Amino acid sequence: MWINFGPQHPAAHGVLRLILELDGETVVRLDPHIGFLHRATEKLMESKHYNQNLPFMDRLDYVSTMANEQGYAIAVEKLLNIEVPSRAKAIRVLCSELSRIANHLLNVSGTVLDAGGITPFFWMCEEREKIYELFERLCGARVHNAYLKPGGVVMDLPIGFLDDVYEFCSKLGERCDETEDLVTGNRLYYARTAGIGIVSAHEALNLGFTGPMLRSTGVKWDLRIAHPYDGYDLYDFDVPVGTFGDCYDRHLLRLCELRESIRIINQVIDTIPEGEIRNDDSKISLPLRHEMKTSMEALIHHFKLCTEGYLVPPGATYTAVECPKGELGLYMVADGTSKPYRVHLRPCSYNHLSGITVLGRRCMLADVCILIASLDIVFGDVDR
């Protein structure tokens, strides 16, 4: 029997349609159809200045916005061949890891919710709300931040911010312990996830999986260690890996990554340097607000940067960063103007969703929703 699973929104942040071929309740074939949300982001980015393109990155994977911004900022900095101050790098790492925590909190609790357990969802959404409050203090926006810009960050950390981040992290560990006590050893949750959506290391590599989807198969690949960026090599942390590559492994792996992110954030708080928060080239970085009120040159620079942008030398770059869902790659071609000639995004969700054809074979109809949740997909970067 052939049935439509969708088009609907099954905890996947977007409109998904799966065509299922069933033998009784067993899935024989699973074919994902996408494109219901298509927004032509890459084409739009070719008609805007480099700084104007930054908010597009927030709207791709809007569950972990700061990590996307970091990838875009590094790509433009490579084309410009500029260096970012060490304090700005530390702030970027802090924001990126907070985004990773927010992403994994939602995915872990959302997967439990799809399996029928509602309590951890309330616990973890409360913790995510605290992260959004921290982001709001940082830049004035809760979700679509546009805070990490090419050359550094928009503004410095507010007074007492690091103290509050430390307090948040110290309590988050307890929430993770409570969730593990309730869920990880729960025989019903184990029965719903163990052995479901198994993928081998060989298959994962062939399908282009990255992030937790790849590491759950036992492949230790993390760009923060393999190709460090923004000073990740200064921090001591582990990369957890799984064994079986099933939904239960991915659940455990994301919980471990949560704890590693807390560990990185605590190191950033302890070692964050003083100094500038953006590149000192006034032709690229926007001037500070107080400078604009006293300096005519700063006002002119602000006006020119906001209306015309800055010229980027001709060149091309492929820049990849380790987002919470996997590898986010940006292929960008500059032609010497203030707008990119070509932009192509390599999002992680798209590859993972296309791999569902392999993962979903021979599973039960009731397991499809759990499988989708464990993939951790957002349609903002699938239907770009």
mmCIF file of N, CA, C and O in Angstrom, residues 43 47 73 79 99 111 125-126 141 148 182 207 211 230 238 240 254 260 272 275 278 300 303 311 324 343:
data_model
loop_
_atom_site.group_PDB
_atom_site.id
_atom_site.type_symbol
_atom_site.label_atom_id
_atom_site.label_comp_id
_atom_site.label_asym_id
_atom_site.label_seq_id
_atom_site.Cartn_x
_atom_site.Cartn_y
_atom_site.Cartn_z
ATOM 1 N N LYS A 43 19.968 32.838 -3.998
ATOM 2 C CA LYS A 43 19.816 33.832 -5.064
ATOM 3 C C LYS A 43 19.638 35.227 -4.466
ATOM 4 O O LYS A 43 20.175 36.213 -4.973
ATOM 5 N N SER A 47 22.130 39.417 -4.357
ATOM 6 C CA SER A 47 21.655 40.766 -4.680
ATOM 7 C C SER A 47 21.790 41.728 -3.501
ATOM 8 O O SER A 47 21.316 42.859 -3.559
ATOM 9 N N ALA A 73 30.503 34.642 8.724
ATOM 10 C CA ALA A 73 31.501 35.660 9.064
ATOM 11 C C ALA A 73 32.907 35.183 8.706
ATOM 12 O O ALA A 73 33.704 35.934 8.132
ATOM 13 N N LEU A 79 37.760 35.805 2.460
ATOM 14 C CA LEU A 79 37.815 36.540 1.189
ATOM 15 C C LEU A 79 38.495 37.893 1.367
ATOM 16 O O LEU A 79 39.229 38.349 0.496
ATOM 17 N N SER A 99 24.447 28.227 21.275
ATOM 18 C CA SER A 99 23.539 27.785 20.211
ATOM 19 C C SER A 99 23.477 26.266 20.138
ATOM 20 O O SER A 99 22.407 25.693 19.929
ATOM 21 N N THR A 111 12.571 14.593 20.658
ATOM 22 C CA THR A 111 12.565 13.161 20.329
ATOM 23 C C THR A 111 11.834 12.383 21.416
ATOM 24 O O THR A 111 11.052 11.470 21.129
ATOM 25 N N CYS A 125 12.709 23.215 27.496
ATOM 26 C CA CYS A 125 12.255 24.476 26.890
ATOM 27 C C CYS A 125 12.465 25.645 27.850
ATOM 28 O O CYS A 125 12.732 26.770 27.420
ATOM 29 N N GLU A 126 12.359 25.375 29.141
ATOM 30 C CA GLU A 126 12.635 26.414 30.138
ATOM 31 C C GLU A 126 14.106 26.834 30.082
ATOM 32 O O GLU A 126 14.438 28.025 30.164
ATOM 33 N N ALA A 141 18.043 40.964 20.267
ATOM 34 C CA ALA A 141 17.152 40.050 19.549
ATOM 35 C C ALA A 141 17.230 38.664 20.178
ATOM 36 O O ALA A 141 18.303 38.219 20.565
ATOM 37 N N LEU A 148 27.153 38.123 15.197
ATOM 38 C CA LEU A 148 28.529 37.819 14.784
ATOM 39 C C LEU A 148 28.726 38.307 13.356
ATOM 40 O O LEU A 148 28.214 37.710 12.414
ATOM 41 N N LEU A 182 15.233 10.160 34.001
ATOM 42 C CA LEU A 182 13.858 9.873 33.593
ATOM 43 C C LEU A 182 13.789 9.114 32.267
ATOM 44 O O LEU A 182 12.940 8.253 32.080
ATOM 45 N N LEU A 207 26.626 8.663 2.332
ATOM 46 C CA LEU A 207 25.455 9.536 2.262
ATOM 47 C C LEU A 207 25.795 10.996 2.568
ATOM 48 O O LEU A 207 24.935 11.858 2.485
ATOM 49 N N GLY A 211 28.370 15.638 11.619
ATOM 50 C CA GLY A 211 27.860 15.938 12.954
ATOM 51 C C GLY A 211 27.452 14.685 13.719
ATOM 52 O O GLY A 211 28.007 13.602 13.513
ATOM 53 N N ASP A 230 38.414 30.046 14.786
ATOM 54 C CA ASP A 230 38.070 30.970 15.886
ATOM 55 C C ASP A 230 38.651 30.538 17.234
ATOM 56 O O ASP A 230 38.035 30.737 18.279
ATOM 57 N N ASP A 238 36.323 16.972 24.549
ATOM 58 C CA ASP A 238 36.293 15.662 23.899
ATOM 59 C C ASP A 238 35.202 15.633 22.839
ATOM 60 O O ASP A 238 34.232 16.401 22.902
ATOM 61 N N PRO A 240 32.499 13.095 21.667
ATOM 62 C CA PRO A 240 31.879 11.791 21.930
ATOM 63 C C PRO A 240 31.498 11.089 20.630
ATOM 64 O O PRO A 240 31.111 11.736 19.659
ATOM 65 N N ARG A 254 24.021 13.336 21.777
ATOM 66 C CA ARG A 254 23.674 14.761 21.918
ATOM 67 C C ARG A 254 23.699 15.190 23.378
ATOM 68 O O ARG A 254 24.071 16.332 23.682
ATOM 69 N N GLU A 260 29.819 18.661 26.928
ATOM 70 C CA GLU A 260 31.089 19.166 26.393
ATOM 71 C C GLU A 260 30.994 20.665 26.080
ATOM 72 O O GLU A 260 31.952 21.409 26.267
ATOM 73 N N ILE A 272 38.763 34.391 28.820
ATOM 74 C CA ILE A 272 38.426 35.403 27.806
ATOM 75 C C ILE A 272 39.358 36.617 27.933
ATOM 76 O O ILE A 272 39.510 37.199 29.017
ATOM 77 N N GLY A 275 40.325 43.490 25.317
ATOM 78 C CA GLY A 275 40.753 44.076 24.046
ATOM 79 C C GLY A 275 39.603 44.411 23.127
ATOM 80 O O GLY A 275 38.442 44.525 23.553
ATOM 81 N N ARG A 278 36.282 43.978 17.406
ATOM 82 C CA ARG A 278 36.116 43.942 15.948
ATOM 83 C C ARG A 278 37.403 44.389 15.280
ATOM 84 O O ARG A 278 38.253 45.022 15.910
ATOM 85 N N ILE A 300 30.624 59.230 8.312
ATOM 86 C CA ILE A 300 30.697 58.965 6.862
ATOM 87 C C ILE A 300 30.911 57.469 6.616
ATOM 88 O O ILE A 300 30.271 56.873 5.750
ATOM 89 N N PHE A 303 27.698 55.618 7.152
ATOM 90 C CA PHE A 303 26.763 55.854 6.044
ATOM 91 C C PHE A 303 27.162 55.031 4.813
ATOM 92 O O PHE A 303 26.331 54.366 4.189
ATOM 93 N N LEU A 311 33.983 46.685 -0.566
ATOM 94 C CA LEU A 311 34.435 45.905 -1.715
ATOM 95 C C LEU A 311 35.241 44.703 -1.237
ATOM 96 O O LEU A 311 36.110 44.831 -0.371
ATOM 97 N N PRO A 324 25.617 22.635 15.165
ATOM 98 C CA PRO A 324 25.081 21.571 16.028
ATOM 99 C C PRO A 324 24.549 20.368 15.256
ATOM 100 O O PRO A 324 24.635 19.244 15.714
ATOM 101 N N VAL A 343 26.743 32.388 -4.277
ATOM 102 C CA VAL A 343 26.714 31.807 -2.933
ATOM 103 C C VAL A 343 26.043 30.446 -3.028
ATOM 104 O O VAL A 343 24.977 30.318 -3.626
#
